[in-house]
Amino acid sequence: MPDVGSDEAERERRFQARIDAGEKIEPNDWMPDAYRRQLVRMMSQHAHSEVVGMLPEGNWITRAPSLRRKQTLLAKVQDEAGHGLYLYGAVETLGVAREALIADLLAGRAKYSSIFNYPTLTWADMGAIGWLVDGAAILNQTMLTKCSYGPYARAMVRICKEERFHEKQGYELIAVLARGTPDQRAMAQSALDRWWWPTLQMFGPPDDASTHNEQLLRWRVKQMSNDELRQWFVDLTVPQAREIGLAIPDPELSFDEASGHWRIGPIDWDEFWRVVKGGGTCNRDRIDARQRAHDEGRWVREAAEAYAKKRQA
Amino acid sequence: MNASVEELLALADDRLVLGHRLSEWCGHAPILEEDIALSNVGLDLLGQATRFLELAGEREGRGRSADQLAFLRDPTEFRNCLLVEQPNGDFARTIARQVLFDAAALPELERLARGGDAELAALAAQAAKESRYHARHTRDWFVRLGDGSEESHRRMQAALDFLWPFTAELYAGRGELRAELETLAAQATLELPGDPDFPASGGRRGTHSEHLDHLLSEMQCVARAHPGAQW
Amino acid sequence: MTSEDSQWPLWEVFVQEKTGQPHEHAGSVHAPDAELALQAARDVYARRGPVVSLWVVESARIAATAPADAASFLEPGPEKIYRHPRFYSVPKAGKSGKKP
C-alpha cells in the first residue's frame, strides 16, 4: 500500500529543490496547495489593485489642466486597466475564472491595495500618486520579475516596462507644481503631506508582524521583505523630495551616516488597519463604482455573447 | 487653398469634446477590454485635437497656444457639432454617437488629405488612418448590439433614434449618410430613422446645447483657477 | 434573470514583432468572438508596437503536453547524437566552398 504521506513529502522536497535551483514553476507543474493558494491570493490582489487604482486617478482626467497632461493621465489609467488584465490572466493560469475573481472583489471577500481607499483631492495628487504610489509599486514589481511562478514573473516584466513612464510623469508633474505659483507649490506640498505615510504602508506590515513573509521568501515568490522594500523606497524618494524643495512630513526623518540610510519616524499601523478594514474615505465609493460598471455592463456582455451564439448555430 | 481658422477649430473641437466624453468611460466600461478600447479612441481624438488646435492657433496669429484655445475659450467660441457634446448615456448611445461621427468624419478627412492645404492634409491623413480603426471597432459593436439580445437591440435602436437628428450638422446632403449606413444598419437589424422635422444645428456657429457648458466647466476649471500657470 | 456573469471566453494571444521572427505568446484576453479578440489583442499587446502580426486562439482549443508526459514525450535522450551536426567531422574542403 503506497504511503501517501511520504509521497507528498517527496513531491514537496522535489518542488523545493526546483525552487532552490532557480527554476520557474509553470501552470501545469505540480505545486503544494499552499503555494497555489498564496499565488492566487497575491496575483488576484495585485489585479484588483490595478483595476481599483484606475478610479482615484480617473477622477481627474476630465479636469487635467493641459492637453498633454490630459492625454498622459488617460494613457496611464489605460495602462492600469491593461495591467489588471495581464494579472487576471496570470491568475487564470491557476484555474480561477475572472468571473469568480470579480465576484469576490465586489462581495468584499477579496483585498486590494488599501492606498486606493484615499481620496484624490487636488490636481497635485496626480503627481503624488505617480511619483510615490507608482514609485513604490515599481520596486515591488521589479522584485517580482524574479518570482518563481512563471506567468506572474512574465506579467511583471511586461508591467515594469510600462510602469517606467508612470513614475516619471508623476514626479515631473509635481516638480513643475513645486516650482510654480505659490498656490501650485502649496498644492504640491499638501499632496505630499497626505500621500507620504499611506505610501510607506503600501509595503505591508513590518516583517515581524507579517504572516506570509517567511514562506513567500522560501518559495522565492518574494525576494525581499516588506521592511527591506520600504527602506529601499525611502532612500530613493527622500532625495527626490529635497531636489524639488518639498518637505517630507516626518519630524523624525534623519540620515544615518553609519548605514547610509534615511531613518523614518513611527508608522501608524492602527490607522493602516482601520483603512484596510473599511474605515478609509473611499472604500465604499471604490466598490460601488466597480459594482455599477459591472451591473450596467451586464447587458453589453450578454449581447455580445448572444450575437456570437447566433453565429455558431 | 488653406483652410480657415473656423474650419480648423471645428475639426479640433469635434475631437476635443468627443475625446473628453470617451475619457469619461475609463474605469467604468462594461469590461476591462473595453476600458482599454474606448481610452484608445479617446487618446487618438485628443491627439488629433491637439494638432488641429496648434495649427489653428498658428494661422490665427494671435499667439494662442493649443492649451489656451482648449482651456480658455468660452462655450460660444467652440465650433464642435452638437452630436459630440451629447452625454455618453449608456454604452449603446456612446457606440451610436461614435459610428455616426466617424461615418461623416472619415470621408471629410480623406477629402482634406487629398486637398491643397499641405499642412492640414498631413494631419488629416494621420487622423483618417486612426479613424478607420475606430470605425472598425465601433461598427463591430453596432452590429453586435443591434443583432445581439432583445435588450441590446432596443437600446441600440433608441440610441440611433435619439442621435439621428444631430447628424444634420455633419452632412451636406442627408442622402449621403443614409447610403453610407444602410448596409451597416441592415446587418445590425436596425432601422435608420426618418428625417426629423427639426434637424439640430448651431454648433458650428457657437450655439450649443446646455451640455457643452457643463462639460467645459469641468474640463477647464483647474486651468482657469490658476491663470498663467505652467503644468 | 440570472446572477451569473460572463466575462467572455479566454483567448491566448501570440505576437510577431518583426517579419521573420516567430510569433511569441504574449498573454491572454477575454472576447466573445475572434474579431473582437483580435482588436483586444491589438489594444492590449500591440499598443506600444512594434508588432506586424497577431494571432489569437481560444484557450480551450489549445492542446498541450502535460508535465507527466515530459520524460517519455519530450526528452530527446542522449543516445541519438547523430541528429546533431557536431557529431560529424568533415574534411576541411567539405566544410565550405568559396561563394561565386
XYZ file of C-alpha atoms in Angstrom:
644
model
C 0.000 0.000 0.000
C 1.699 3.250 -1.086
C 2.454 5.662 1.718
C 0.605 8.780 0.582
C 2.170 10.865 3.301
C 5.707 10.239 2.192
C 4.697 10.612 -1.477
C 3.513 14.104 -0.709
C 6.635 14.868 1.300
C 8.819 13.632 -1.576
C 6.926 15.837 -4.036
C 7.352 18.844 -1.789
C 11.043 18.117 -1.402
C 11.459 17.942 -5.177
C 9.395 21.089 -5.602
C 11.597 22.983 -3.111
C 14.692 21.677 -4.917
C 13.397 23.159 -8.183
C 12.776 26.470 -6.434
C 16.255 26.416 -4.885
C 17.759 25.695 -8.306
C 16.074 28.851 -9.603
C 13.634 27.017 -11.849
C 10.336 28.583 -12.837
C 7.114 26.846 -11.860
C 4.610 26.717 -14.719
C 0.804 26.292 -14.584
C 0.660 22.541 -15.088
C 3.587 21.680 -12.808
C 2.963 20.010 -9.500
C 2.894 22.526 -6.646
C 1.883 22.410 -2.991
C -1.679 23.548 -2.369
C -0.382 26.297 -0.124
C 1.842 27.634 -2.885
C -1.051 27.680 -5.335
C -3.301 29.403 -2.776
C -0.712 32.055 -1.924
C -0.168 32.848 -5.573
C -3.850 33.081 -6.330
C -4.194 35.429 -3.347
C -1.213 37.596 -4.294
C -1.906 37.811 -8.016
C -5.609 38.485 -7.624
C -4.981 41.181 -5.001
C -2.496 42.723 -7.357
C -5.003 42.581 -10.248
C -7.798 44.094 -8.154
C -5.430 46.864 -7.080
C -4.724 47.826 -10.686
C -8.408 47.960 -11.549
C -9.499 49.821 -8.414
C -6.433 52.017 -8.868
C -7.944 53.379 -12.083
C -10.568 55.226 -10.056
C -8.628 57.733 -7.929
C -6.700 58.902 -10.978
C -9.619 58.543 -13.369
C -11.267 61.093 -11.106
C -9.041 63.858 -12.556
C -8.842 63.028 -16.285
C -11.757 65.326 -17.090
C -10.084 68.192 -15.196
C -6.472 67.791 -16.328
C -5.237 71.354 -16.951
C -3.338 70.858 -20.218
C -3.786 68.723 -23.316
C -0.524 66.908 -22.689
C -1.414 66.137 -19.066
C -4.876 65.032 -20.123
C -3.528 62.533 -22.628
C -0.760 61.326 -20.344
C -3.154 60.683 -17.487
C -5.647 58.893 -19.731
C -2.818 56.744 -21.119
C -1.648 55.936 -17.607
C -5.094 54.859 -16.427
C -5.496 52.842 -19.627
C -2.223 51.077 -18.775
C -3.604 50.213 -15.361
C -6.578 48.524 -16.993
C -4.091 46.582 -19.077
C -2.082 45.593 -16.040
C -5.232 44.366 -14.307
C -5.953 42.368 -17.415
C -2.477 40.750 -17.511
C -2.728 39.878 -13.836
C -6.227 38.408 -14.022
C -4.802 36.375 -16.903
C -1.992 35.139 -14.674
C -4.476 34.025 -12.001
C -6.484 32.251 -14.672
C -3.473 30.043 -15.415
C -4.130 28.518 -11.986
C -7.678 27.658 -12.946
C -9.600 30.522 -11.332
C -12.014 32.266 -13.712
C -12.101 36.042 -13.975
C -15.813 35.956 -13.159
C -15.032 34.439 -9.762
C -12.325 36.986 -9.048
C -14.608 39.888 -9.845
C -17.403 38.395 -7.747
C -15.008 38.146 -4.799
C -13.935 41.763 -5.178
C -17.478 43.096 -5.369
C -18.633 40.969 -2.442
C -15.830 42.302 -0.260
C -14.151 38.899 0.014
C -11.031 39.997 -1.830
C -8.494 42.617 -0.854
C -6.833 45.288 -2.942
C -4.120 47.715 -2.046
C -5.550 49.974 0.619
C -3.754 53.017 -0.765
C -6.641 53.399 -3.173
C -9.087 53.980 -0.345
C -7.725 57.504 -0.018
C -9.342 60.357 -1.967
C -7.632 62.395 -4.681
C -8.418 65.922 -3.587
C -6.379 68.145 -5.921
C -4.645 68.028 -9.281
C -1.332 67.723 -7.395
C -2.480 64.335 -6.112
C -1.914 63.067 -9.669
C 1.738 63.926 -9.244
C 1.957 62.405 -5.781
C 0.360 59.166 -6.940
C 2.626 58.751 -9.949
C 5.744 59.669 -8.006
C 5.074 57.883 -4.718
C 2.476 55.167 -5.270
C 3.804 54.064 -8.651
C 7.331 54.541 -7.371
C 6.605 52.125 -4.550
C 4.813 49.706 -6.875
C 7.802 49.667 -9.241
C 10.158 48.479 -6.509
C 7.769 45.709 -5.557
C 7.193 44.756 -9.174
C 10.886 44.804 -10.050
C 11.435 42.313 -7.273
C 8.538 40.194 -8.510
C 10.040 39.836 -12.005
C 12.168 37.184 -10.284
C 9.123 35.409 -8.859
C 9.267 31.626 -9.046
C 5.852 31.370 -10.680
C 6.408 31.793 -14.437
C 3.205 33.572 -15.510
C 3.448 36.077 -12.624
C 7.108 36.827 -13.373
C 6.363 37.336 -17.061
C 3.408 39.624 -16.337
C 5.720 41.624 -14.049
C 8.337 42.048 -16.774
C 5.698 43.453 -19.100
C 4.258 45.695 -16.381
C 7.658 47.027 -15.316
C 8.420 48.152 -18.852
C 5.192 50.114 -18.994
C 5.373 51.420 -15.445
C 8.559 53.408 -16.018
C 6.700 56.308 -17.603
C 4.102 56.366 -14.821
C 6.557 57.232 -12.098
C 8.476 59.712 -14.261
C 5.392 61.624 -15.350
C 4.193 61.816 -11.736
C 7.479 63.174 -10.443
C 7.678 65.640 -13.314
C 4.100 66.760 -12.710
C 4.707 67.542 -9.047
C 8.136 69.052 -9.750
C 6.521 71.560 -12.109
C 3.998 72.465 -9.412
C 6.706 72.765 -6.775
C 8.434 75.447 -8.835
C 5.230 77.100 -9.987
C 2.942 79.703 -8.439
C 2.553 79.891 -4.632
C -0.834 78.176 -4.961
C 0.692 75.365 -7.011
C 3.544 74.927 -4.511
C 1.058 74.717 -1.654
C -0.986 72.186 -3.626
C 2.102 70.045 -4.183
C 3.149 70.119 -0.525
C -0.391 69.262 0.586
C -0.409 66.254 -1.732
C 2.929 65.010 -0.386
C 1.685 65.510 3.175
C -1.354 63.356 2.507
C 0.224 60.571 0.409
C 3.607 60.004 2.118
C 2.585 57.823 5.071
C -0.051 55.767 3.224
C 2.575 55.021 0.553
C 5.016 53.728 3.179
C 2.226 51.486 4.445
C 1.799 50.023 0.949
C 4.790 47.764 1.581
C 2.791 45.976 4.234
C 3.200 45.418 7.946
C 6.681 45.228 9.472
C 8.478 41.918 8.952
C 7.902 40.718 12.489
C 4.148 41.215 12.071
C 3.836 39.799 8.578
C 2.253 36.348 8.400
C 3.178 35.231 4.900
C 6.653 36.730 4.636
C 8.869 33.767 5.508
C 7.069 31.207 3.397
C 6.960 33.511 0.376
C 10.683 34.147 0.664
C 11.409 30.435 0.906
C 9.385 29.758 -2.216
C 11.119 32.676 -3.952
C 7.789 34.275 -4.671
C 9.262 37.360 -2.993
C 12.970 38.128 -2.794
C 12.868 40.967 -0.304
C 10.954 41.530 2.913
C 8.437 44.331 3.481
C 10.853 46.344 5.592
C 13.680 45.951 3.064
C 11.473 47.226 0.254
C 10.214 50.081 2.386
C 13.740 51.169 3.241
C 14.739 50.989 -0.418
C 11.828 53.262 -1.299
C 12.630 55.801 1.461
C 16.267 56.007 0.416
C 15.280 56.680 -3.201
C 12.477 59.111 -2.523
C 13.727 61.428 0.208
C 16.449 62.901 -2.047
C 13.852 63.332 -4.798
C 11.653 65.402 -2.487
C 14.611 67.525 -1.377
C 15.572 68.043 -5.018
C 12.279 69.804 -5.743
C 12.051 71.676 -2.449
C 9.215 69.707 -0.866
C 9.294 68.635 2.795
C 8.714 65.039 3.836
C 6.026 65.224 6.561
C 8.127 63.398 9.172
C 9.682 65.379 12.043
C 11.813 62.347 12.953
C 13.273 61.857 9.484
C 17.075 61.734 9.720
C 20.028 60.490 7.733
C 22.031 57.746 9.458
C 25.668 58.222 8.376
C 26.738 54.831 9.607
C 24.327 52.817 7.463
C 23.764 55.325 4.672
C 20.009 55.008 5.152
C 17.308 57.561 5.819
C 15.572 56.727 9.100
C 11.858 57.449 9.386
C 9.574 58.058 12.361
C 6.974 55.555 13.571
C 4.268 54.396 11.166
C 0.704 54.484 12.455
C -0.321 50.873 11.891
C -3.618 51.341 13.719
C -4.604 53.818 11.018
C -3.490 51.366 8.340
C -5.675 48.572 9.699
C -8.591 50.937 10.186
C -8.476 51.840 6.494
C -7.883 48.252 5.317
C -10.912 47.092 7.282
C -13.223 49.644 5.704
C -12.641 52.923 7.508
C -10.974 54.802 4.668
C -12.725 57.708 2.976
C -13.261 55.909 -0.298
C -13.607 52.200 0.482
C -17.292 52.137 -0.313
C -17.032 54.519 -3.256
C -14.452 52.282 -4.943
C -16.513 49.098 -4.685
C -19.671 50.996 -5.538
C -18.098 52.318 -8.731
C -16.897 48.877 -9.753
C -20.279 47.349 -8.908
C -22.070 49.908 -11.050
C -19.747 49.370 -14.012
C -20.292 45.658 -13.642
C -24.083 45.878 -13.373
C -24.524 48.434 -16.122
C -22.248 46.450 -18.376
C -24.044 43.157 -17.984
C -26.446 43.665 -20.896
C -23.474 44.557 -23.114
C -21.514 41.438 -22.226
C -24.610 39.305 -22.683
C -25.455 40.891 -26.029
C -22.019 40.116 -27.421
C -22.360 36.501 -26.362
C -25.863 36.275 -27.804
C -24.523 37.541 -31.136
C -21.682 35.017 -31.111
C -24.041 32.186 -30.260
C -26.329 33.026 -33.175
C -23.365 32.773 -35.493
C -22.432 29.349 -34.217
C -25.946 27.953 -34.603
C -6.067 76.997 -50.750
C -5.719 76.925 -46.997
C -8.458 76.032 -44.544
C -9.846 78.880 -42.463
C -9.287 79.143 -38.729
C -13.009 78.439 -38.229
C -12.731 75.180 -40.163
C -9.691 74.133 -38.171
C -11.434 74.929 -34.907
C -14.413 72.830 -35.992
C -12.134 69.879 -36.707
C -10.307 70.389 -33.414
C -13.309 70.992 -31.209
C -15.202 67.956 -32.504
C -12.277 65.809 -31.413
C -11.534 67.590 -28.169
C -15.113 67.276 -26.971
C -15.599 63.721 -28.220
C -12.227 62.634 -26.820
C -13.188 64.148 -23.487
C -16.532 62.311 -23.499
C -14.848 58.983 -24.226
C -12.324 59.551 -21.433
C -15.274 59.637 -19.016
C -15.710 55.893 -19.604
C -12.264 54.957 -18.287
C -12.765 52.836 -15.179
C -16.496 52.389 -15.883
C -16.737 50.407 -19.113
C -18.679 47.117 -19.407
C -15.489 45.060 -19.387
C -11.761 45.734 -18.935
C -11.013 45.196 -22.607
C -13.458 47.979 -23.421
C -11.915 50.381 -20.876
C -8.787 49.969 -22.952
C -10.502 50.225 -26.337
C -12.520 53.373 -25.566
C -9.490 55.040 -23.992
C -7.604 54.242 -27.156
C -10.157 56.067 -29.304
C -10.251 58.938 -26.819
C -6.474 59.277 -26.843
C -6.337 59.324 -30.639
C -9.021 62.014 -30.779
C -7.321 64.156 -28.128
C -4.069 63.860 -30.077
C -5.808 64.917 -33.265
C -7.491 67.804 -31.442
C -4.129 68.985 -30.130
C -2.601 69.071 -33.598
C -5.593 70.812 -35.178
C -5.604 73.385 -32.356
C -1.893 74.029 -32.798
C -2.445 74.693 -36.491
C -5.476 76.874 -35.803
C -3.511 78.927 -33.280
C -0.626 79.415 -35.714
C -2.916 80.518 -38.532
C -4.982 82.755 -36.287
C -1.839 84.682 -35.482
C -2.962 85.943 -32.080
C -0.348 83.941 -30.205
C -2.822 81.474 -28.706
C -1.407 78.039 -27.931
C -3.386 74.810 -28.231
C -3.810 74.790 -24.443
C -5.055 78.342 -24.371
C -7.572 77.547 -27.080
C -8.699 74.413 -25.280
C -8.902 75.756 -21.745
C -9.676 79.453 -22.030
C -12.358 79.776 -24.706
C -15.986 80.126 -23.651
C -18.687 77.774 -24.977
C -19.875 80.267 -27.610
C -16.394 80.221 -29.124
C -16.379 76.468 -29.579
C -17.119 75.134 -33.068
C -17.892 71.480 -32.377
C -21.065 69.876 -33.681
C -23.879 69.154 -31.235
C -23.539 65.393 -31.676
C -20.233 65.157 -29.827
C -21.273 67.158 -26.795
C -24.183 64.794 -26.084
C -23.601 62.921 -22.816
C -22.370 59.349 -23.045
C -25.626 57.803 -21.885
C -25.455 54.033 -21.963
C -22.951 52.032 -23.997
C -25.356 51.864 -26.941
C -25.631 55.624 -27.138
C -21.849 56.009 -26.963
C -21.407 53.480 -29.766
C -24.113 55.085 -31.913
C -22.557 58.513 -31.422
C -19.169 57.197 -32.483
C -20.494 55.365 -35.563
C -22.410 58.437 -36.717
C -19.448 60.708 -36.109
C -16.902 58.505 -37.914
C -19.270 57.903 -40.842
C -19.120 61.651 -41.507
C -15.596 62.350 -40.325
C -13.796 59.739 -42.357
C -14.868 60.942 -45.831
C -14.152 64.506 -44.768
C -10.656 63.619 -43.525
C -9.931 61.724 -46.734
C -11.026 64.722 -48.769
C -8.767 67.039 -46.738
C -5.899 64.571 -47.054
C -6.070 64.991 -50.844
C -6.635 68.752 -50.665
C -4.372 71.713 -51.387
C -3.613 72.672 -47.782
C -0.434 70.652 -47.305
C -0.071 71.046 -43.541
C -3.702 70.151 -42.973
C -3.503 67.276 -45.460
C -0.763 65.608 -43.409
C -2.778 65.884 -40.184
C -5.925 64.686 -41.928
C -4.176 61.647 -43.394
C -2.953 60.556 -39.968
C -6.367 61.192 -38.441
C -8.059 59.201 -41.207
C -5.818 56.214 -40.503
C -6.786 56.297 -36.837
C -10.471 56.847 -37.580
C -10.554 53.789 -39.789
C -9.563 51.693 -36.808
C -12.090 53.429 -34.557
C -14.838 52.800 -37.098
C -13.914 49.132 -37.324
C -14.294 48.686 -33.578
C -17.466 50.696 -33.090
C -19.186 49.290 -36.172
C -18.464 45.800 -34.878
C -20.198 46.823 -31.659
C -23.053 48.454 -33.583
C -23.797 45.148 -35.279
C -23.328 43.032 -32.144
C -25.631 45.222 -30.095
C -28.200 45.618 -32.855
C -28.301 41.897 -33.515
C -27.438 40.677 -30.010
C -30.143 40.390 -27.371
C -33.610 41.917 -27.259
C -32.417 44.424 -24.713
C -29.357 45.458 -26.683
C -31.430 45.792 -29.853
C -33.930 48.019 -28.063
C -31.195 50.217 -26.576
C -29.336 50.473 -29.872
C -32.464 51.466 -31.805
C -33.325 54.034 -29.126
C -29.800 55.457 -29.318
C -29.978 55.720 -33.099
C -33.409 57.380 -32.943
C -32.215 59.894 -30.369
C -28.966 60.881 -32.081
C -30.070 60.866 -35.725
C -31.315 64.493 -35.731
C -27.809 65.627 -34.728
C -26.289 64.255 -37.896
C -27.685 67.130 -39.940
C -24.742 69.318 -38.951
C -22.287 66.753 -40.289
C -23.703 66.121 -43.716
C -24.294 68.410 -46.604
C -26.930 66.123 -48.023
C -28.773 63.633 -45.843
C -28.862 61.102 -48.654
C -25.113 60.581 -48.215
C -25.399 59.440 -44.630
C -28.275 57.130 -45.384
C -26.387 55.479 -48.223
C -23.278 55.179 -46.077
C -25.074 53.487 -43.199
C -27.826 51.477 -44.872
C -25.821 48.280 -45.195
C -24.468 48.542 -41.690
C -27.911 49.148 -40.209
C -29.313 46.153 -42.091
C -26.526 43.952 -40.738
C -27.366 45.188 -37.267
C -31.102 44.590 -37.858
C -31.684 48.262 -37.047
C -33.784 50.857 -38.832
C -32.327 54.155 -39.869
C -34.706 56.835 -38.560
C -36.722 59.056 -40.857
C -35.544 62.582 -41.460
C -36.517 64.749 -38.482
C -38.794 67.734 -38.863
C -36.303 69.858 -36.972
C -32.732 68.743 -37.505
C -30.452 70.030 -34.744
C -27.799 72.555 -35.650
C -25.922 75.565 -34.327
C -22.716 74.062 -33.016
C -20.644 75.367 -35.923
C -21.830 78.904 -35.053
C -21.193 78.559 -31.321
C -24.847 77.980 -30.416
C -24.523 74.905 -28.310
C -26.795 72.831 -26.111
C -26.594 73.169 -22.325
C -24.323 70.137 -22.227
C -21.256 71.936 -23.521
C -21.072 74.476 -20.716
C -21.113 71.752 -18.062
C -18.504 69.805 -19.952
C -16.223 72.813 -20.326
C -16.734 73.936 -16.725
C -15.312 70.627 -15.634
C -12.632 70.442 -18.292
C -11.338 73.976 -17.763
C -11.734 74.514 -14.013
C -8.198 73.694 -12.852
C -6.561 75.602 -15.703
C -8.779 78.642 -15.110
C -8.199 78.544 -11.335
C -4.502 79.246 -11.883
C -4.233 81.887 -14.611
C -0.892 81.920 -16.353
C 0.410 78.839 -14.547
C 2.524 76.140 -16.186
C 1.553 72.497 -15.906
C -32.844 36.919 -14.588
C -29.634 35.125 -13.687
C -26.984 36.432 -11.344
C -24.362 34.613 -13.358
C -21.812 36.793 -15.028
C -19.752 36.051 -18.029
C -16.511 37.789 -18.756
C -16.485 36.104 -22.191
C -14.254 33.188 -23.240
C -10.493 33.324 -22.785
C -8.196 33.699 -25.787
C -4.420 33.352 -25.965
C -2.505 35.997 -27.895
C 0.643 35.463 -29.981
C 2.604 38.441 -31.242
C 5.098 38.736 -34.087
C 7.257 41.809 -33.587
C 9.162 41.778 -36.864
C 8.759 39.839 -40.083
C 10.942 36.778 -39.945
C 10.506 36.368 -36.193
C 8.315 33.660 -34.714
C 5.017 34.552 -33.060
C 5.506 34.598 -29.271
C 2.931 34.095 -26.557
C 2.139 37.492 -25.067
C -0.737 36.717 -22.721
C -4.500 36.428 -22.878
C -7.653 38.495 -23.443
C -11.355 37.885 -22.964
C -13.557 38.254 -26.052
C -16.895 36.978 -27.331
C -15.569 36.193 -30.833
C -12.448 36.183 -32.979
C -12.806 39.692 -34.428
C -13.123 41.366 -31.025
C -10.353 39.092 -29.729
C -8.006 40.418 -32.424
C -8.933 44.000 -31.626
C -8.487 43.439 -27.885
C -5.134 41.777 -28.573
C -4.079 44.774 -30.632
C -5.202 47.261 -27.983
C -3.653 45.357 -25.094
C -0.471 43.859 -26.564
C 0.339 45.981 -29.602
C -0.351 49.431 -28.215
C 3.298 50.282 -27.905
C 4.440 48.442 -31.017
C 6.313 47.197 -32.891
C 4.017 44.416 -33.991
C 3.478 43.159 -37.505
C 1.185 40.224 -36.876
C -1.177 38.945 -34.201
C -2.683 35.509 -33.693
C -5.488 34.758 -31.276
C -6.827 31.343 -30.411
C -9.446 30.272 -27.882
C -7.576 28.874 -24.882
C -9.897 25.880 -24.789
C -8.690 24.887 -28.271
C -5.032 24.617 -27.345
C -3.682 21.090 -26.990
C -0.626 20.916 -24.758
C 1.706 18.329 -23.307
C 1.316 17.552 -19.623
C 4.346 17.666 -17.300
C 3.950 13.941 -16.624
C 4.493 13.358 -20.344
C 7.776 15.196 -20.331
C 10.019 12.214 -19.724
C 8.603 9.928 -22.371
C 7.231 12.539 -24.742
C 9.686 15.367 -24.840
C 13.188 14.423 -23.700
C 15.421 13.554 -26.699
C 17.735 11.273 -24.718
C 21.496 11.314 -25.129
C 21.643 8.232 -27.423
C 20.578 9.846 -30.672
C 23.514 12.172 -31.091
C 23.535 11.503 -34.807
C 20.852 14.208 -35.035
C 23.362 16.886 -34.027
C 25.728 18.483 -36.536
C 28.626 18.364 -34.031
C 28.581 14.591 -34.266
C 30.022 14.795 -37.776
C 33.632 15.633 -38.587
C 34.134 16.538 -42.183
C 37.361 17.226 -44.035
C 38.138 20.940 -44.376
C 37.381 21.164 -48.052
C 33.908 19.823 -47.480
C 33.099 22.489 -44.952
C 32.879 25.496 -47.154
C 33.179 26.476 -50.725
C 34.044 29.926 -51.906
C 30.975 31.815 -52.953
C 30.928 32.625 -56.643
